[in-house]
mmCIF file with all atom_site columns, C-alpha atoms in Angstrom:
data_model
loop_
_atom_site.group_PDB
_atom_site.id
_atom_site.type_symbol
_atom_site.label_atom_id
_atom_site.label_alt_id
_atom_site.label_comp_id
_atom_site.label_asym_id
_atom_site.label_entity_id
_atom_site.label_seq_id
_atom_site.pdbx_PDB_ins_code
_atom_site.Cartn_x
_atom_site.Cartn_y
_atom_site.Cartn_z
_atom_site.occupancy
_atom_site.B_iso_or_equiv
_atom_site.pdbx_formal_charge
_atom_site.auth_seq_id
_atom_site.auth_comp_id
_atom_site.auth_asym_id
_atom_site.auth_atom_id
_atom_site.pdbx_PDB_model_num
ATOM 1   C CA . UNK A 1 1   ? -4.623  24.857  -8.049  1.00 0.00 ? 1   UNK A CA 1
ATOM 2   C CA . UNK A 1 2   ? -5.630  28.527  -9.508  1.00 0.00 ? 2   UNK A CA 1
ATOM 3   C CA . UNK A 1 3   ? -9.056  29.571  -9.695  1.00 0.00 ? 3   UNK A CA 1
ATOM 4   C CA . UNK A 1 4   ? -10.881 30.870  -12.861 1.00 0.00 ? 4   UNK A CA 1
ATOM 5   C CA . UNK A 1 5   ? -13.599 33.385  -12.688 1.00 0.00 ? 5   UNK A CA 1
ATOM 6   C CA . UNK A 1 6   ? -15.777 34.346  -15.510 1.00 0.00 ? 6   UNK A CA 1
ATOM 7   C CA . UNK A 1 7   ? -17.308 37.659  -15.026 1.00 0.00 ? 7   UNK A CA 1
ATOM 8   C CA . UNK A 1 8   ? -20.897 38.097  -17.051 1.00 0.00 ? 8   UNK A CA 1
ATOM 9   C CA . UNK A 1 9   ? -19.204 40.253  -19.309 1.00 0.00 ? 9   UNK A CA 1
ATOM 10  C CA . UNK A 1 10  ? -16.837 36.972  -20.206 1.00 0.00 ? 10  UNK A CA 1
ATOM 11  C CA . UNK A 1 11  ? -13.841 38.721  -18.673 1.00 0.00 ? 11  UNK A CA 1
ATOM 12  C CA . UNK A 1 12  ? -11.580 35.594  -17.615 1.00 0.00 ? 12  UNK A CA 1
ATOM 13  C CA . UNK A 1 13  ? -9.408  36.185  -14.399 1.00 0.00 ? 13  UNK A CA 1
ATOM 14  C CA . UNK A 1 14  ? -6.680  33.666  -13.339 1.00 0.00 ? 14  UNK A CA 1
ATOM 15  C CA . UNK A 1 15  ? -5.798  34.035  -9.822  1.00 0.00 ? 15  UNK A CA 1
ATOM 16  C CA . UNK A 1 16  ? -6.742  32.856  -5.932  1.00 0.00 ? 16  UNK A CA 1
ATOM 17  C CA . UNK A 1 17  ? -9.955  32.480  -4.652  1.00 0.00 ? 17  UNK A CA 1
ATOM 18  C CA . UNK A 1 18  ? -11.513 36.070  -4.414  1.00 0.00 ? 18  UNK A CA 1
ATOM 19  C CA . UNK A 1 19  ? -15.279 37.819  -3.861  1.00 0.00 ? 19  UNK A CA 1
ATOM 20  C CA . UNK A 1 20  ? -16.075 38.873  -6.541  1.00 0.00 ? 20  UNK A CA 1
ATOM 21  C CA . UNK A 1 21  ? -16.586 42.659  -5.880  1.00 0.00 ? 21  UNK A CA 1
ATOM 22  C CA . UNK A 1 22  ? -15.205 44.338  -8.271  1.00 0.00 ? 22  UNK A CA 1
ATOM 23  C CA . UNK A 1 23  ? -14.381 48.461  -7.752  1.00 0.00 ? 23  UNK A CA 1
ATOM 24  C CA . UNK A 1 24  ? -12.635 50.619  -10.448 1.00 0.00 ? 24  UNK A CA 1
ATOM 25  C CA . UNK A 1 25  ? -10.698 47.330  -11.565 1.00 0.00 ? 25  UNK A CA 1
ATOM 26  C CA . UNK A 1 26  ? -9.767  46.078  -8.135  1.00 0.00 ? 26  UNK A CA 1
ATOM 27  C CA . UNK A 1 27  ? -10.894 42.873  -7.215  1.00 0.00 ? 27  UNK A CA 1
ATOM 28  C CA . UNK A 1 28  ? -10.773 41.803  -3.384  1.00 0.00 ? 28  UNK A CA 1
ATOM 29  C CA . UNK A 1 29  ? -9.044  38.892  -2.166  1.00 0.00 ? 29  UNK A CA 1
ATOM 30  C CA . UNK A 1 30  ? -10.904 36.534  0.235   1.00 0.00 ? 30  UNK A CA 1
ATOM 31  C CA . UNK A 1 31  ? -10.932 32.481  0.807   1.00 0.00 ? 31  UNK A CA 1
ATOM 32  C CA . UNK A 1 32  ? -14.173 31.869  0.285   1.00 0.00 ? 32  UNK A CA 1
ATOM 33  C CA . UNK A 1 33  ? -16.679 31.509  -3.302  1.00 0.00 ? 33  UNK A CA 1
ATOM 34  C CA . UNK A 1 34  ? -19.761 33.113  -1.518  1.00 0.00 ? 34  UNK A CA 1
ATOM 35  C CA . UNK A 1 35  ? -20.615 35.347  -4.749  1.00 0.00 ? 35  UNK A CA 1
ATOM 36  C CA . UNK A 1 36  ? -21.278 32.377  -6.788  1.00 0.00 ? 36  UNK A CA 1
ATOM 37  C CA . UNK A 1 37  ? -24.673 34.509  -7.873  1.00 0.00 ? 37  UNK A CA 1
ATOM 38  C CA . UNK A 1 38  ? -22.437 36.771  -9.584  1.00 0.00 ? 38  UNK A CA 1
ATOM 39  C CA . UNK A 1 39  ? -19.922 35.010  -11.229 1.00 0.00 ? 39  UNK A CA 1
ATOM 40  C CA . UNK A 1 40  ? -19.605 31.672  -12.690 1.00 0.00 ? 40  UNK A CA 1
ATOM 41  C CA . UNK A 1 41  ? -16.784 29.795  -11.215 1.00 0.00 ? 41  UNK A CA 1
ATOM 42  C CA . UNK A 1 42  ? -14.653 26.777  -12.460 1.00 0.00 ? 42  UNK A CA 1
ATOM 43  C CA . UNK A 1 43  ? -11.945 25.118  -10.343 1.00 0.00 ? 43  UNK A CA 1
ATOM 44  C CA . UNK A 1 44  ? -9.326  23.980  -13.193 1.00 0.00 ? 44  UNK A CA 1
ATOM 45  C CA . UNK A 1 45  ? -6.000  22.879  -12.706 1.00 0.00 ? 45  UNK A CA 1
ATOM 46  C CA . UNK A 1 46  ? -4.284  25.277  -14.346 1.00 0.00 ? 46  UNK A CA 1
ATOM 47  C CA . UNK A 1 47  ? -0.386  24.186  -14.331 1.00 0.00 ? 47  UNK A CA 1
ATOM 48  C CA . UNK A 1 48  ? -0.028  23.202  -17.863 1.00 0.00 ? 48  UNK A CA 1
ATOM 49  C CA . UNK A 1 49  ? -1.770  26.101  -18.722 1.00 0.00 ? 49  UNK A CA 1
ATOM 50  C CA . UNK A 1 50  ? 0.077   29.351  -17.685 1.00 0.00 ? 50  UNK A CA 1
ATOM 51  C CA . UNK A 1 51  ? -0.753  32.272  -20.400 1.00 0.00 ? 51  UNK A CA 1
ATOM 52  C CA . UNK A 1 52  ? -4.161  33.710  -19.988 1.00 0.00 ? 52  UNK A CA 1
ATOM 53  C CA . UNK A 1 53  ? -4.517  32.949  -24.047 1.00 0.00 ? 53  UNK A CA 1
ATOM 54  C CA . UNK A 1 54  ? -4.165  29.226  -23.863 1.00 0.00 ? 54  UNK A CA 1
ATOM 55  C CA . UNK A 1 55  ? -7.331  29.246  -20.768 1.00 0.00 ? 55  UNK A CA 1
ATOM 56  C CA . UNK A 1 56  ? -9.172  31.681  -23.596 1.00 0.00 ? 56  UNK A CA 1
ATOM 57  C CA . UNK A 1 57  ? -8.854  29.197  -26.460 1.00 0.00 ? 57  UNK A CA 1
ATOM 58  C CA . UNK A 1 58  ? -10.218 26.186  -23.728 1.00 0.00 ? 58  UNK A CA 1
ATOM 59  C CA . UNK A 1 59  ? -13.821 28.087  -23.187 1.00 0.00 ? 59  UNK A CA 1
ATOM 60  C CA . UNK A 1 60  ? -13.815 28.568  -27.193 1.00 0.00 ? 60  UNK A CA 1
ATOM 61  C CA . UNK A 1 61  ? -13.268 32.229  -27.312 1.00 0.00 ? 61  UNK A CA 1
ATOM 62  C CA . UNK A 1 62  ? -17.161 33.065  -26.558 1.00 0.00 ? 62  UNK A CA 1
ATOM 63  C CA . UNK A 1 63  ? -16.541 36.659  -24.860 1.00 0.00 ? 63  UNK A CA 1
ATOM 64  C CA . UNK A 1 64  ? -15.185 37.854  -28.104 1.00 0.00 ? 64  UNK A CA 1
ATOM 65  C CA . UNK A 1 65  ? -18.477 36.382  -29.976 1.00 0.00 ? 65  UNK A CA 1
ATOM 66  C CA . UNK A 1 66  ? -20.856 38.453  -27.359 1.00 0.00 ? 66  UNK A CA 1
ATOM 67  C CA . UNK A 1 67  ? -18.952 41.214  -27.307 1.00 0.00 ? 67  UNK A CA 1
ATOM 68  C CA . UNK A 1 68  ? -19.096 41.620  -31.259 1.00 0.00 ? 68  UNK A CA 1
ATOM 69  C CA . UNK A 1 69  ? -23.093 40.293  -30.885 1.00 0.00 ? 69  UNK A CA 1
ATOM 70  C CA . UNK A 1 70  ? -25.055 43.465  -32.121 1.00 0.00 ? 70  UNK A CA 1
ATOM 71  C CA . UNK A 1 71  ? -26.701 45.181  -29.277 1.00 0.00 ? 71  UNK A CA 1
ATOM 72  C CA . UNK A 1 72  ? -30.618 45.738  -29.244 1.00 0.00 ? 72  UNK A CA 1
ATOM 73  C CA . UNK A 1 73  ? -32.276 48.909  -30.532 1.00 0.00 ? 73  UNK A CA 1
ATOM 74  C CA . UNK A 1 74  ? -33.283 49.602  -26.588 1.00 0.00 ? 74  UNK A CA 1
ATOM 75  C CA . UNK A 1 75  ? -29.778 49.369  -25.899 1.00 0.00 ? 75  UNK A CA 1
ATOM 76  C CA . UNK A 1 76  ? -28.479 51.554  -28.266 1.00 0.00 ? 76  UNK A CA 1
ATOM 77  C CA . UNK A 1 77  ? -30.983 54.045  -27.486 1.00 0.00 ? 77  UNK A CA 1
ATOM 78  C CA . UNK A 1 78  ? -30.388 53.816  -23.627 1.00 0.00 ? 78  UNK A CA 1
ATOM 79  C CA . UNK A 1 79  ? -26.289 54.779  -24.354 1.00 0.00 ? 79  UNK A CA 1
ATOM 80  C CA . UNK A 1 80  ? -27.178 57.831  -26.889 1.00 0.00 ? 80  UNK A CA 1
ATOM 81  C CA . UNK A 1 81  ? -29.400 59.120  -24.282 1.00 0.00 ? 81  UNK A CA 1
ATOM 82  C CA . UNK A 1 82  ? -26.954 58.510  -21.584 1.00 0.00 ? 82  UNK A CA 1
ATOM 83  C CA . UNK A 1 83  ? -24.173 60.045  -23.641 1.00 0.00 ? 83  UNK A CA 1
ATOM 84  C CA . UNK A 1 84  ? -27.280 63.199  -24.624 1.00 0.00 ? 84  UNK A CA 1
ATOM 85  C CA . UNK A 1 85  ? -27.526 63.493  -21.168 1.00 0.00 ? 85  UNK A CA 1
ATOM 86  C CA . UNK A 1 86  ? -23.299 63.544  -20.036 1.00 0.00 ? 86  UNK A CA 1
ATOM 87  C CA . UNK A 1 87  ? -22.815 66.063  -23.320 1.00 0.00 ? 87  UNK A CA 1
ATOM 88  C CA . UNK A 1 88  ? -25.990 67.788  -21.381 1.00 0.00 ? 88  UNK A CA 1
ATOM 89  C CA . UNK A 1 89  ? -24.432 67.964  -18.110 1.00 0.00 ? 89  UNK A CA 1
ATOM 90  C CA . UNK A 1 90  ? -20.887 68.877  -19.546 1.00 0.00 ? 90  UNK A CA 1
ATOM 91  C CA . UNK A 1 91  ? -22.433 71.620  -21.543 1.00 0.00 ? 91  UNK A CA 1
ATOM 92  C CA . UNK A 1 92  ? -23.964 72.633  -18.785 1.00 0.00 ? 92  UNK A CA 1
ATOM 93  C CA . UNK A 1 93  ? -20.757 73.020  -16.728 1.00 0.00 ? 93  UNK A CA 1
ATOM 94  C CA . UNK A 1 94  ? -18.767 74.484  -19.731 1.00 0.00 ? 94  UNK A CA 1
ATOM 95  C CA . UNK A 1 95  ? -21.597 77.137  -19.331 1.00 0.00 ? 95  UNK A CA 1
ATOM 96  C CA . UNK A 1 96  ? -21.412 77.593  -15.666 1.00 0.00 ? 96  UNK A CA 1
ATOM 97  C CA . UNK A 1 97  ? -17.473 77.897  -16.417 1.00 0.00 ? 97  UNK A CA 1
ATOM 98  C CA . UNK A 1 98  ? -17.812 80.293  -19.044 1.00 0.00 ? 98  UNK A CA 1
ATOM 99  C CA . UNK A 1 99  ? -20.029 82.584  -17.117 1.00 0.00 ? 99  UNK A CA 1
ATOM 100 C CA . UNK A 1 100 ? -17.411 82.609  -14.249 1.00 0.00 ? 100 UNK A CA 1
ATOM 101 C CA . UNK A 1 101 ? -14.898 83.314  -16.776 1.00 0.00 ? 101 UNK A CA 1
ATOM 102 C CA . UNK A 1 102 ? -17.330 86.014  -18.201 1.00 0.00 ? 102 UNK A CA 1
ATOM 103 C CA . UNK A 1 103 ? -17.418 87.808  -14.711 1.00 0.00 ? 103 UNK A CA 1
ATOM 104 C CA . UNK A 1 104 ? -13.902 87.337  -14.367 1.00 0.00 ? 104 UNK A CA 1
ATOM 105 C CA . UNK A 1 105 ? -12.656 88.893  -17.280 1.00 0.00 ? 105 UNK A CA 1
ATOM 106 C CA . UNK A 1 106 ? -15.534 91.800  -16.702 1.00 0.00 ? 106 UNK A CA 1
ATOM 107 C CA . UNK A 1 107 ? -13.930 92.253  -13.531 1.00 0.00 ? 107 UNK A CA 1
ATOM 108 C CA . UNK A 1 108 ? -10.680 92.432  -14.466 1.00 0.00 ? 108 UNK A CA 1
ATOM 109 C CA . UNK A 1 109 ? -11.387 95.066  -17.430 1.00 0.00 ? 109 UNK A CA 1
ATOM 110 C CA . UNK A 1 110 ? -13.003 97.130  -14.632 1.00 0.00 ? 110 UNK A CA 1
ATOM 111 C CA . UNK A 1 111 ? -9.430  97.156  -12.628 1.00 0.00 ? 111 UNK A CA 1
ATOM 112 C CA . UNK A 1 112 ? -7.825  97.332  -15.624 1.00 0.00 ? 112 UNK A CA 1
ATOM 113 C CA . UNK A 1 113 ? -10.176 100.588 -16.186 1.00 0.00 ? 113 UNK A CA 1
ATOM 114 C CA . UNK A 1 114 ? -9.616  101.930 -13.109 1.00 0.00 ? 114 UNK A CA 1
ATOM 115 C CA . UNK A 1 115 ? -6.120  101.151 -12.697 1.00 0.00 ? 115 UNK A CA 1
ATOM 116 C CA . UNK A 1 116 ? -5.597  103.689 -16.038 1.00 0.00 ? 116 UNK A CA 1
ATOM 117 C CA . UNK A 1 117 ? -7.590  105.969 -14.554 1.00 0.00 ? 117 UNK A CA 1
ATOM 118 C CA . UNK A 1 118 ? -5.582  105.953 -11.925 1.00 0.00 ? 118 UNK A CA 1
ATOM 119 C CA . UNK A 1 119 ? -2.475  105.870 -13.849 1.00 0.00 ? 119 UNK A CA 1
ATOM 120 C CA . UNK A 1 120 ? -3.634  108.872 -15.951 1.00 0.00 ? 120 UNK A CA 1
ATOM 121 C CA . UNK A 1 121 ? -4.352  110.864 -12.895 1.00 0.00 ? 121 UNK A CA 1
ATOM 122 C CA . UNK A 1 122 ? -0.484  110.153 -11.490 1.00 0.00 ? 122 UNK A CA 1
ATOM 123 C CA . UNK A 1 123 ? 0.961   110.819 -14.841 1.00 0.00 ? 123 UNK A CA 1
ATOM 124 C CA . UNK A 1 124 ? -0.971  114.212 -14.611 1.00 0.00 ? 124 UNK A CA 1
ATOM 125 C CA . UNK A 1 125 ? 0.041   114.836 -11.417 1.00 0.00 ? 125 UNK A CA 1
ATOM 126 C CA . UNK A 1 126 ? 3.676   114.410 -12.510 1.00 0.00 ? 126 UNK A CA 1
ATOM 127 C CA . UNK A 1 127 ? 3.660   116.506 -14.999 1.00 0.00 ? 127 UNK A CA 1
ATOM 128 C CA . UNK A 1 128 ? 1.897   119.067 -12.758 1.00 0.00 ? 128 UNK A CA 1
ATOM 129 C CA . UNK A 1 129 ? 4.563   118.766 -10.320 1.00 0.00 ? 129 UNK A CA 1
ATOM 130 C CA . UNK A 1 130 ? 7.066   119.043 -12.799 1.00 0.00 ? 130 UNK A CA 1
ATOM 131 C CA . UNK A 1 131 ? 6.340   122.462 -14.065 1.00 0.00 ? 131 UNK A CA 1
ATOM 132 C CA . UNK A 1 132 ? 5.952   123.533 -10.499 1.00 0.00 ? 132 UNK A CA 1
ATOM 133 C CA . UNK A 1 133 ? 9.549   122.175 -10.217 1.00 0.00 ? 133 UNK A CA 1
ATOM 134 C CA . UNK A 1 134 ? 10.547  123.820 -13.023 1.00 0.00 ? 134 UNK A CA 1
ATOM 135 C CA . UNK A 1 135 ? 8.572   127.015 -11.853 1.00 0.00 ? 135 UNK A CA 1
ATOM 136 C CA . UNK A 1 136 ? 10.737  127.077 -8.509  1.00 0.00 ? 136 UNK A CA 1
ATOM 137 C CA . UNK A 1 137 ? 13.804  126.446 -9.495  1.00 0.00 ? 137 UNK A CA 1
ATOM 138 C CA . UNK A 1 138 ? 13.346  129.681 -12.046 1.00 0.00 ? 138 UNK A CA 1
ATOM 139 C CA . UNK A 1 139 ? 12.396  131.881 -9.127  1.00 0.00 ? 139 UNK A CA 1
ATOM 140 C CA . UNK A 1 140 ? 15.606  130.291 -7.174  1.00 0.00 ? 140 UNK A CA 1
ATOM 141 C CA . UNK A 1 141 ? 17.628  131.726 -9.791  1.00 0.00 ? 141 UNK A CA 1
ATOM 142 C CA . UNK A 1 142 ? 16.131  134.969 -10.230 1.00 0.00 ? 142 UNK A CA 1
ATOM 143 C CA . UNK A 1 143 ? 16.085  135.397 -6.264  1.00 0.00 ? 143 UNK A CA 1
ATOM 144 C CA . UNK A 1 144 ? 20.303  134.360 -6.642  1.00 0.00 ? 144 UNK A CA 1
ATOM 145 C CA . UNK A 1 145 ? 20.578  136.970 -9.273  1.00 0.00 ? 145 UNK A CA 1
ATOM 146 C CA . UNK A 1 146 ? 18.859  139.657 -7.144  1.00 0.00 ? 146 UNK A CA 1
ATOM 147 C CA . UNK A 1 147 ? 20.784  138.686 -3.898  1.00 0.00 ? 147 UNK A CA 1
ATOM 148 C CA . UNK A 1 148 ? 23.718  139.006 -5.803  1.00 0.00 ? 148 UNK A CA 1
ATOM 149 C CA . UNK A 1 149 ? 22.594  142.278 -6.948  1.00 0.00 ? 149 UNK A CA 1
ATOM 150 C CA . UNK A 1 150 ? 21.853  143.575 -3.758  1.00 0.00 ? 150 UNK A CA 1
ATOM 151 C CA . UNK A 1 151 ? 24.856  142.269 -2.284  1.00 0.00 ? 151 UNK A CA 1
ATOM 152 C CA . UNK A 1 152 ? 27.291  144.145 -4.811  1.00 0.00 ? 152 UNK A CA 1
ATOM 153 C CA . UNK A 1 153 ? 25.061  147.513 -4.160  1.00 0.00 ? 153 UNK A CA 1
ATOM 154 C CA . UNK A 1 154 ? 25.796  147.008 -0.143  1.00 0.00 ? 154 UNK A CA 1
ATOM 155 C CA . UNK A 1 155 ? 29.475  146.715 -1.087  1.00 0.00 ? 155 UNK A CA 1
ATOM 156 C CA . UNK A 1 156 ? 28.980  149.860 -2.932  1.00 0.00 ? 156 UNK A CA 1
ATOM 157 C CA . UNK A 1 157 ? 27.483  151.665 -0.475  1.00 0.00 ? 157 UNK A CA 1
ATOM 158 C CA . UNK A 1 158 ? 29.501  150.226 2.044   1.00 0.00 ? 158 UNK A CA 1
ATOM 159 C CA . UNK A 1 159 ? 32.322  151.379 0.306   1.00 0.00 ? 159 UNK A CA 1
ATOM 160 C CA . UNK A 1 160 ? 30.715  154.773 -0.509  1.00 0.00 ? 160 UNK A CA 1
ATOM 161 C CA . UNK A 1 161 ? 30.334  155.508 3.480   1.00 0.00 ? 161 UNK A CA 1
ATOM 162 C CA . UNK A 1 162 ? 33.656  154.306 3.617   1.00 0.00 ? 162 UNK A CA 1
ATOM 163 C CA . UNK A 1 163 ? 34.587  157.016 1.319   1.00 0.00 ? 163 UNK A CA 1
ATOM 164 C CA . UNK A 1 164 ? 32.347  159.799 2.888   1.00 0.00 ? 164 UNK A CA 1
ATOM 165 C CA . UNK A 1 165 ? 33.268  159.342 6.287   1.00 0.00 ? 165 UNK A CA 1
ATOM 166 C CA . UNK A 1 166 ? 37.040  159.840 4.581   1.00 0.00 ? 166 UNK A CA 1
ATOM 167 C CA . UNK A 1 167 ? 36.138  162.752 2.786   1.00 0.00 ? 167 UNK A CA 1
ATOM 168 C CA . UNK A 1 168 ? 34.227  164.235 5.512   1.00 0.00 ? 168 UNK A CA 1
ATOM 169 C CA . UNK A 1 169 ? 37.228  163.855 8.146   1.00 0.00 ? 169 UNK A CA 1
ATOM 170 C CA . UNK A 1 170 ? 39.442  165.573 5.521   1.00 0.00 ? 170 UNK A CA 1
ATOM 171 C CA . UNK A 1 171 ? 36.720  168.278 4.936   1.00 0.00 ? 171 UNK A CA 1
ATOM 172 C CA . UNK A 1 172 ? 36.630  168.597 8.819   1.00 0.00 ? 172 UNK A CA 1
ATOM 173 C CA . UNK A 1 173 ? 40.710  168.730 9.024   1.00 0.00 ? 173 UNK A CA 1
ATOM 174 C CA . UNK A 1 174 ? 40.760  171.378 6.058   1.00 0.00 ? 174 UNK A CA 1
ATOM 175 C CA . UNK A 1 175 ? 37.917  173.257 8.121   1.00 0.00 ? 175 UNK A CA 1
ATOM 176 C CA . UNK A 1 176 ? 39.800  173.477 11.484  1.00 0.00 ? 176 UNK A CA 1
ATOM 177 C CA . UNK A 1 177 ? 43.072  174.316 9.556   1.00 0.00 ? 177 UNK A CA 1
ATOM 178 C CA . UNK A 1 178 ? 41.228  177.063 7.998   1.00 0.00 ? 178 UNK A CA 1
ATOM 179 C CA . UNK A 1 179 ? 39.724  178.381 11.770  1.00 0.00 ? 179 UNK A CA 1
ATOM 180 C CA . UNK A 1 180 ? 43.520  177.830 13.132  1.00 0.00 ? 180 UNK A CA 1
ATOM 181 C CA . UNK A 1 181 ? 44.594  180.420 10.298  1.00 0.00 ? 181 UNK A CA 1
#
């Protein structure tokens, strides 16, 4: 034996005995048939009849006949303002989304703002320390040029004393020869 349960919206379930609470699609199992206020139930004995079609064609297909029944004005009216008021609420988030994108992207053209700045000021400062580089390494090679200068003119002089100190021990032999004579 299977039970049938026909939900007021002539949705036709084939299964065990179940309450007939019924959450996102799930329908909890139970042995008893205390929600007969709900749903109408039928106890059939369903073994010749296995497809769900065959148990649609024995009520005489009248879901499909209320669900293609024309709804009332009232009815109408109550899902466009439902749907108004969904659209309303999603606009209203879209808004509240936008604006945090808004103050997002403000924010992030005011790092991207100061980040140049900050990039401008390093690139000047590069190119400050640069010509300083440059600057120094002139007056390293200047300052080589003169120590070598100065270098070669104590070599000179070096070898000038050198020289005198020759000449003036000659001069002082030539003297004494000349007193000996």
């Amino acid at each position: 034996m299977k039970w049938i349960c026909i939900h007021l919206n002539w949705e036709i379930r084939i299964g065990r005995p179940f309450i007939g609470l019924e959450n996102g699609g799930n329908w909890a199992r139970s042995g008893t048939t205390s929600f007969l206020n709900i749903f109408n139930m039928a106890e059939v004995d369903t073994k010749p009849i296995e497809p769900v079609q065959v148990a649609l064609s024995l009520f005489g297909d009248k879901g499909e006949q209320r669900k293609s029944r024309p709804t009332s004005k009232s009815d109408k009216e109550c899902e466009n303002e439902k749907e108004l008021e969904d659209l309303s609420k999603d606009l209203a988030n879209y808004k509240v989304q936008l604006d945090a994108k808004d103050a997002a992207y403000k924010q992030a053209l005011l790092k991207l703002a100061h980040y140049q700045k900050t990039a401008d000021e390093l690139s000047n400062l590069l190119k400050i320390s640069e010509i300083e580089r440059e600057l120094c390494i002139d007056e390293c090679r200047e300052a080589e040029t003169r120590i070598n200068e100065l270098e070669s003119k104590v070599k000179e002089m070096g070898d000038q004393l050198v020289e005198t100190a020759k000449i003036r021990e000659q001069l002082s032999h030539v003297l004494s020869e000349l007193k000996a004579t």
